[in-house]
């Protein structure tokens, strides 16, 4: 990606709607007077992702469009411009409606992970700077130094966890976007080839049988061995033989032992603590809910109602990782 007069070429074969939206994004960057790569770096975004937006290979989340509008027009852009871009973006998504919602959902999670990385790195930098200043000031205050060291370690760990989620989400987006523009949902890639051994197991935990039926219908045709459980205790019983599990899809709101408590029990067991947990929640993807899910040991989460493409992509990514671990064992 180069300067504003050197945009990446538009993807061949794109429809008029996606081409028109990409051209509008390019016009915004021309008004910004700054390279797309510089904008990406300043916003903490992957320049290759932004290049994909400008090439019409991907439809960006609205959060990205608003950030670009704010950069070009300030905090109060012309409402007509905003409305036109919103309509244009929705038209571009409708062309790839089978995957558009999933892409936006996953990219929203990706941007949240990138924000968390930036915030954690800033906290680590501040703690490290305070430690250095404390040491330079003379005899160190042991208590203060210990607190700062702990703060630094926590921030670095948080950054590492968010970085792992960012890598995972990029993989999931790639799985979905491989099908962008299709009208029917083909089988999601699982990374499993014939002769690779028994199919990976996916534990599905939800107290409502109808929700389990939906998940089984979405994932059943794709080579997974699905293990349903209708409660936290039933999930723990299913994990008495934990070998072969690639992931656990765990409902949060269940009577008795809820998803958070169930996750805590899973994490407390040496043989199950490394099985990735994907919280499935109707509580939305607001930062407080997401933070609680990750603090409880979730590797990922899915908002309800679940999007078929997002479910398949998330499970497929964990199955691929499971296969890679199995091959490296």
Short mmCIF file of C-alpha atoms in Angstrom, two decimals:
data_model
loop_
_atom_site.label_atom_id
_atom_site.label_comp_id
_atom_site.label_asym_id
_atom_site.label_seq_id
_atom_site.Cartn_x
_atom_site.Cartn_y
_atom_site.Cartn_z
CA UNK A 1 0.00 0.00 0.00
CA UNK A 2 1.49 3.29 -1.07
CA UNK A 3 0.56 6.96 -1.03
CA UNK A 4 -2.93 8.25 -1.73
CA UNK A 5 -2.30 8.37 -5.50
CA UNK A 6 -1.22 4.73 -5.54
CA UNK A 7 -4.17 2.69 -4.24
CA UNK A 8 -4.10 -1.10 -4.60
CA UNK A 9 -5.93 -2.24 -7.72
CA UNK A 10 -9.58 -3.16 -7.35
CA UNK A 11 -10.26 -6.88 -7.15
CA UNK A 12 -11.29 -8.36 -10.49
CA UNK A 13 -14.87 -9.50 -10.86
CA UNK A 14 -16.39 -7.44 -8.07
CA UNK A 15 -19.93 -6.18 -8.40
CA UNK A 16 -20.95 -2.59 -9.01
CA UNK A 17 -22.01 -2.09 -5.38
CA UNK A 18 -18.68 -3.13 -3.89
CA UNK A 19 -16.78 -1.14 -6.54
CA UNK A 20 -18.81 2.00 -5.80
CA UNK A 21 -18.22 1.71 -2.05
CA UNK A 22 -14.48 1.16 -2.53
CA UNK A 23 -14.31 4.23 -4.77
CA UNK A 24 -16.01 6.28 -2.04
CA UNK A 25 -13.43 5.08 0.48
CA UNK A 26 -10.66 6.04 -1.91
CA UNK A 27 -12.19 9.49 -2.30
CA UNK A 28 -12.16 9.91 1.47
CA UNK A 29 -8.46 9.04 1.59
CA UNK A 30 -7.77 11.59 -1.15
CA UNK A 31 -9.51 14.18 1.02
CA UNK A 32 -7.45 13.06 4.00
CA UNK A 33 -4.22 13.83 2.14
CA UNK A 34 -2.43 11.01 3.90
CA UNK A 35 -1.41 7.54 2.82
CA UNK A 36 -3.74 4.71 3.75
CA UNK A 37 -0.78 2.94 5.34
CA UNK A 38 -0.07 5.91 7.61
CA UNK A 39 -3.74 6.07 8.60
CA UNK A 40 -3.70 2.35 9.41
CA UNK A 41 -0.58 2.64 11.57
CA UNK A 42 -1.95 5.63 13.48
CA UNK A 43 -5.18 3.76 14.17
CA UNK A 44 -3.40 0.59 15.19
CA UNK A 45 -4.78 -1.34 12.21
CA UNK A 46 -3.11 -3.85 9.93
CA UNK A 47 -2.13 -2.02 6.69
CA UNK A 48 -2.92 -5.14 4.70
CA UNK A 49 -6.47 -5.13 6.08
CA UNK A 50 -6.94 -1.50 5.03
CA UNK A 51 -5.52 -2.35 1.60
CA UNK A 52 -8.17 -5.06 1.33
CA UNK A 53 -10.87 -2.47 2.02
CA UNK A 54 -9.54 -0.18 -0.69
CA UNK A 55 -9.28 -3.05 -3.18
CA UNK A 56 -12.93 -4.01 -2.52
CA UNK A 57 -11.75 -7.44 -1.39
CA UNK A 58 -13.39 -6.81 1.98
CA UNK A 59 -16.22 -4.65 3.24
CA UNK A 60 -14.98 -2.75 6.31
CA UNK A 61 -16.93 -2.50 9.57
CA UNK A 62 -18.82 0.74 10.10
CA UNK A 63 -16.43 1.58 12.94
CA UNK A 64 -13.63 1.92 10.37
CA UNK A 65 -15.75 4.14 8.10
CA UNK A 66 -16.65 6.43 11.02
CA UNK A 67 -12.99 6.71 12.02
CA UNK A 68 -12.10 7.71 8.45
CA UNK A 69 -14.97 10.20 8.30
CA UNK A 70 -13.84 11.78 11.57
CA UNK A 71 -10.26 12.02 10.30
CA UNK A 72 -11.38 13.77 7.10
CA UNK A 73 -14.26 15.94 8.29
CA UNK A 74 -13.73 16.25 12.04
CA UNK A 75 -16.19 15.14 14.68
CA UNK A 76 -19.25 16.47 12.78
CA UNK A 77 -19.16 15.36 9.12
CA UNK A 78 -21.99 16.28 6.78
CA UNK A 79 -24.96 14.03 7.72
CA UNK A 80 -25.63 13.55 4.03
CA UNK A 81 -22.14 12.15 3.47
CA UNK A 82 -22.51 9.79 6.42
CA UNK A 83 -25.93 8.59 5.24
CA UNK A 84 -24.70 8.04 1.68
CA UNK A 85 -21.72 6.00 2.89
CA UNK A 86 -23.98 3.97 5.15
CA UNK A 87 -26.30 3.14 2.23
CA UNK A 88 -23.36 2.36 -0.04
CA UNK A 89 -21.79 0.06 2.53
CA UNK A 90 -25.06 -1.79 3.14
CA UNK A 91 -25.44 -2.29 -0.62
CA UNK A 92 -21.91 -3.73 -0.77
CA UNK A 93 -22.72 -6.09 2.09
CA UNK A 94 -25.96 -7.24 0.49
CA UNK A 95 -23.98 -8.47 -2.52
CA UNK A 96 -22.17 -10.82 -0.16
CA UNK A 97 -25.05 -11.10 2.31
CA UNK A 98 -24.28 -14.74 3.05
CA UNK A 99 -21.06 -13.74 4.80
CA UNK A 100 -21.35 -9.97 5.29
CA UNK A 101 -22.79 -10.12 8.80
CA UNK A 102 -20.19 -12.62 9.95
CA UNK A 103 -17.33 -10.56 8.51
CA UNK A 104 -18.55 -7.44 10.31
CA UNK A 105 -19.00 -9.36 13.55
CA UNK A 106 -15.54 -10.88 13.41
CA UNK A 107 -13.87 -7.64 12.38
CA UNK A 108 -15.58 -5.88 15.27
CA UNK A 109 -13.97 -8.42 17.60
CA UNK A 110 -10.66 -7.97 15.78
CA UNK A 111 -10.70 -4.21 16.30
CA UNK A 112 -11.57 -4.73 19.98
CA UNK A 113 -8.55 -7.04 20.34
CA UNK A 114 -6.32 -4.47 18.65
CA UNK A 115 -7.58 -1.75 21.02
CA UNK A 116 -6.88 -3.99 23.99
CA UNK A 117 -3.34 -4.61 22.75
CA UNK A 118 -2.69 -0.86 22.42
CA UNK A 119 -4.11 -0.13 25.88
CA UNK A 120 -2.14 -2.96 27.50
CA UNK A 121 1.07 -1.89 25.79
CA UNK A 122 0.53 1.66 27.01
CA UNK A 123 0.01 0.40 30.58
CA UNK A 124 3.15 -1.73 30.35
CA UNK A 125 5.14 1.21 29.00
CA UNK A 126 3.93 3.48 31.82
CA UNK A 127 4.74 0.88 34.47
CA UNK A 128 8.17 0.24 32.97
CA UNK A 129 8.91 3.96 32.85
CA UNK A 130 7.82 4.39 36.48
CA UNK A 131 10.06 1.48 37.50
CA UNK A 132 13.04 3.06 35.77
CA UNK A 133 12.36 6.43 37.38
CA UNK A 134 12.02 4.79 40.79
CA UNK A 135 15.36 3.02 40.37
CA UNK A 136 17.06 6.22 39.20
CA UNK A 137 15.75 8.21 42.15
CA UNK A 138 17.92 6.36 44.63
CA UNK A 139 17.23 3.57 47.09
CA UNK A 140 14.13 1.85 45.74
CA UNK A 141 10.90 1.51 47.67
CA UNK A 142 10.55 -2.31 47.62
CA UNK A 143 6.77 -2.25 47.97
CA UNK A 144 6.26 0.31 45.23
CA UNK A 145 8.71 -1.47 42.94
CA UNK A 146 6.92 -4.78 43.46
CA UNK A 147 3.52 -3.26 42.65
CA UNK A 148 4.87 -1.67 39.48
CA UNK A 149 6.53 -4.93 38.41
CA UNK A 150 3.25 -6.79 38.91
CA UNK A 151 1.39 -4.12 36.92
CA UNK A 152 3.94 -4.41 34.12
CA UNK A 153 3.65 -8.23 34.04
CA UNK A 154 -0.16 -8.10 34.03
CA UNK A 155 -0.19 -5.64 31.15
CA UNK A 156 2.24 -7.74 29.13
CA UNK A 157 0.18 -10.88 29.75
CA UNK A 158 -2.99 -9.06 28.73
CA UNK A 159 -1.30 -7.87 25.55
CA UNK A 160 -0.14 -11.41 24.76
CA UNK A 161 -3.63 -12.85 25.28
CA UNK A 162 -5.20 -10.17 23.11
CA UNK A 163 -2.51 -10.79 20.49
CA UNK A 164 -3.41 -14.49 20.42
CA UNK A 165 -7.07 -13.54 19.92
CA UNK A 166 -6.09 -11.18 17.11
CA UNK A 167 -4.25 -13.99 15.33
CA UNK A 168 -7.20 -16.32 15.81
CA UNK A 169 -9.71 -13.76 14.53
CA UNK A 170 -7.62 -13.07 11.44
CA UNK A 171 -7.70 -16.77 10.70
CA UNK A 172 -11.47 -16.84 11.18
CA UNK A 173 -11.99 -13.84 8.91
CA UNK A 174 -9.88 -15.49 6.21
CA UNK A 175 -12.02 -18.64 6.44
CA UNK A 176 -15.21 -16.63 5.99
CA UNK A 177 -13.89 -14.29 3.33
CA UNK A 178 -12.80 -17.22 1.22
CA UNK A 179 -16.52 -17.60 0.51
CA UNK A 180 -17.39 -13.88 0.15
CA UNK A 181 -19.71 -13.28 -2.76
CA UNK A 182 -21.28 -16.74 -2.74
CA UNK A 183 -25.02 -17.11 -2.19
CA UNK A 184 -25.03 -20.51 -0.52
CA UNK A 185 -23.04 -21.76 2.43
CA UNK A 186 -20.67 -24.55 1.42
CA UNK A 187 -19.08 -26.74 4.08
CA UNK A 188 -16.70 -24.77 6.22
CA UNK A 189 -13.07 -25.93 6.05
CA UNK A 190 -12.18 -28.10 9.01
CA UNK A 191 -8.54 -28.86 8.35
CA UNK A 192 -9.27 -32.57 8.68
CA UNK A 193 -8.37 -34.94 5.88
CA UNK A 194 -9.46 -38.56 5.50
CA UNK A 195 -7.10 -40.84 7.38
CA UNK A 196 -6.14 -38.18 9.93
CA UNK A 197 -7.63 -40.26 12.73
CA UNK A 198 -10.90 -39.81 14.60
CA UNK A 199 -12.76 -36.55 13.96
CA UNK A 200 -12.26 -33.84 16.56
CA UNK A 201 -14.89 -33.53 19.27
CA UNK A 202 -16.82 -30.32 19.89
CA UNK A 203 -18.67 -30.04 23.19
CA UNK A 204 -21.94 -28.09 22.84
CA UNK A 205 -23.37 -26.84 26.14
CA UNK A 206 -26.78 -25.15 26.32
CA UNK A 207 -29.76 -25.68 28.62
CA UNK A 208 -32.20 -25.13 25.74
CA UNK A 209 -32.45 -28.20 23.48
CA UNK A 210 -33.57 -26.08 20.51
CA UNK A 211 -30.28 -24.15 20.64
CA UNK A 212 -28.36 -27.42 20.58
CA UNK A 213 -30.38 -28.52 17.56
CA UNK A 214 -29.36 -25.32 15.72
CA UNK A 215 -25.68 -25.84 16.49
CA UNK A 216 -25.82 -29.50 15.52
CA UNK A 217 -27.49 -28.59 12.21
CA UNK A 218 -24.79 -26.01 11.48
CA UNK A 219 -21.79 -28.13 12.45
CA UNK A 220 -22.96 -31.71 11.89
CA UNK A 221 -22.23 -31.87 8.14
CA UNK A 222 -18.63 -30.71 8.58
CA UNK A 223 -16.90 -33.76 9.97
CA UNK A 224 -17.03 -32.90 13.67
CA UNK A 225 -17.99 -35.29 16.44
CA UNK A 226 -20.58 -33.28 18.36
CA UNK A 227 -21.16 -33.95 22.05
CA UNK A 228 -24.25 -32.18 23.45
CA UNK A 229 -24.77 -31.28 27.12
CA UNK A 230 -27.74 -29.46 28.64
CA UNK A 231 -26.09 -28.19 31.83
CA UNK A 232 -22.77 -27.33 33.43
CA UNK A 233 -22.62 -30.60 35.42
CA UNK A 234 -23.42 -32.57 32.25
CA UNK A 235 -20.58 -30.78 30.46
CA UNK A 236 -18.14 -31.68 33.23
CA UNK A 237 -19.25 -35.31 33.04
CA UNK A 238 -18.68 -35.28 29.26
CA UNK A 239 -15.16 -34.02 29.93
CA UNK A 240 -14.26 -36.91 32.23
CA UNK A 241 -12.64 -38.34 29.07
CA UNK A 242 -11.24 -35.07 27.67
CA UNK A 243 -9.08 -36.43 24.85
CA UNK A 244 -9.96 -35.33 21.34
CA UNK A 245 -11.84 -32.12 22.15
CA UNK A 246 -10.99 -29.24 19.82
CA UNK A 247 -13.33 -26.70 21.44
CA UNK A 248 -16.22 -26.16 23.84
CA UNK A 249 -19.16 -23.96 22.83
CA UNK A 250 -20.54 -22.90 26.21
CA UNK A 251 -23.78 -21.02 26.86
CA UNK A 252 -23.36 -18.32 29.49
CA UNK A 253 -26.88 -18.02 30.90
CA UNK A 254 -27.87 -21.41 32.31
CA UNK A 255 -29.81 -22.18 35.51
CA UNK A 256 -27.84 -23.51 38.44
CA UNK A 257 -24.24 -23.66 37.27
CA UNK A 258 -23.89 -20.92 34.67
CA UNK A 259 -21.29 -20.71 31.93
CA UNK A 260 -18.78 -18.75 34.00
CA UNK A 261 -18.86 -21.28 36.85
CA UNK A 262 -18.65 -24.17 34.40
CA UNK A 263 -15.64 -22.54 32.74
CA UNK A 264 -13.97 -22.11 36.12
CA UNK A 265 -14.33 -25.85 36.82
CA UNK A 266 -12.97 -26.71 33.37
CA UNK A 267 -10.00 -24.40 33.88
CA UNK A 268 -9.30 -25.89 37.33
CA UNK A 269 -8.70 -29.38 35.89
CA UNK A 270 -5.25 -30.09 34.52
CA UNK A 271 -6.59 -32.34 31.74
CA UNK A 272 -9.19 -29.87 30.46
CA UNK A 273 -7.76 -26.40 31.16
CA UNK A 274 -6.23 -26.08 27.68
CA UNK A 275 -9.41 -26.93 25.72
CA UNK A 276 -10.53 -23.64 24.08
CA UNK A 277 -13.84 -22.32 25.43
CA UNK A 278 -16.10 -20.24 23.19
CA UNK A 279 -18.77 -18.49 25.24
CA UNK A 280 -22.12 -18.24 23.46
CA UNK A 281 -24.02 -15.32 24.94
CA UNK A 282 -27.16 -13.28 24.37
CA UNK A 283 -25.68 -10.46 26.46
CA UNK A 284 -24.01 -8.85 23.46
CA UNK A 285 -20.40 -8.02 22.72
CA UNK A 286 -20.05 -4.88 24.85
CA UNK A 287 -16.58 -4.43 26.35
CA UNK A 288 -17.68 -5.36 29.89
CA UNK A 289 -19.24 -8.64 28.77
CA UNK A 290 -16.26 -9.46 26.57
CA UNK A 291 -13.82 -8.61 29.37
CA UNK A 292 -15.68 -10.88 31.80
CA UNK A 293 -15.71 -13.71 29.26
CA UNK A 294 -11.97 -13.46 28.67
CA UNK A 295 -11.27 -13.10 32.40
CA UNK A 296 -13.22 -16.33 32.95
CA UNK A 297 -10.88 -18.15 30.59
CA UNK A 298 -12.71 -17.88 27.27
CA UNK A 299 -10.61 -18.12 24.13
CA UNK A 300 -13.43 -16.56 22.09
CA UNK A 301 -17.12 -15.70 22.21
CA UNK A 302 -20.18 -15.74 19.96
CA UNK A 303 -23.15 -13.39 20.39
CA UNK A 304 -26.68 -14.78 20.06
CA UNK A 305 -28.45 -15.20 17.76
CA UNK A 306 -25.49 -17.02 16.29
CA UNK A 307 -24.44 -16.29 12.73
CA UNK A 308 -23.97 -19.56 10.77
CA UNK A 309 -20.81 -18.37 9.03
CA UNK A 310 -19.25 -17.09 12.23
CA UNK A 311 -19.99 -20.35 14.05
CA UNK A 312 -18.45 -22.43 11.28
CA UNK A 313 -15.40 -20.18 11.01
CA UNK A 314 -14.72 -20.18 14.74
CA UNK A 315 -15.09 -23.93 15.10
CA UNK A 316 -13.04 -24.51 11.94
CA UNK A 317 -10.21 -22.34 13.28
CA UNK A 318 -10.08 -24.28 16.56
CA UNK A 319 -10.21 -27.59 14.71
CA UNK A 320 -7.27 -26.50 12.56
CA UNK A 321 -5.30 -25.54 15.68
CA UNK A 322 -6.23 -28.86 17.28
CA UNK A 323 -4.99 -30.72 14.24
CA UNK A 324 -1.74 -28.73 14.21
CA UNK A 325 -1.14 -29.55 17.88
CA UNK A 326 -1.93 -33.22 17.25
CA UNK A 327 0.46 -33.34 14.30
CA UNK A 328 3.22 -31.73 16.38
CA UNK A 329 2.75 -34.00 19.39
#
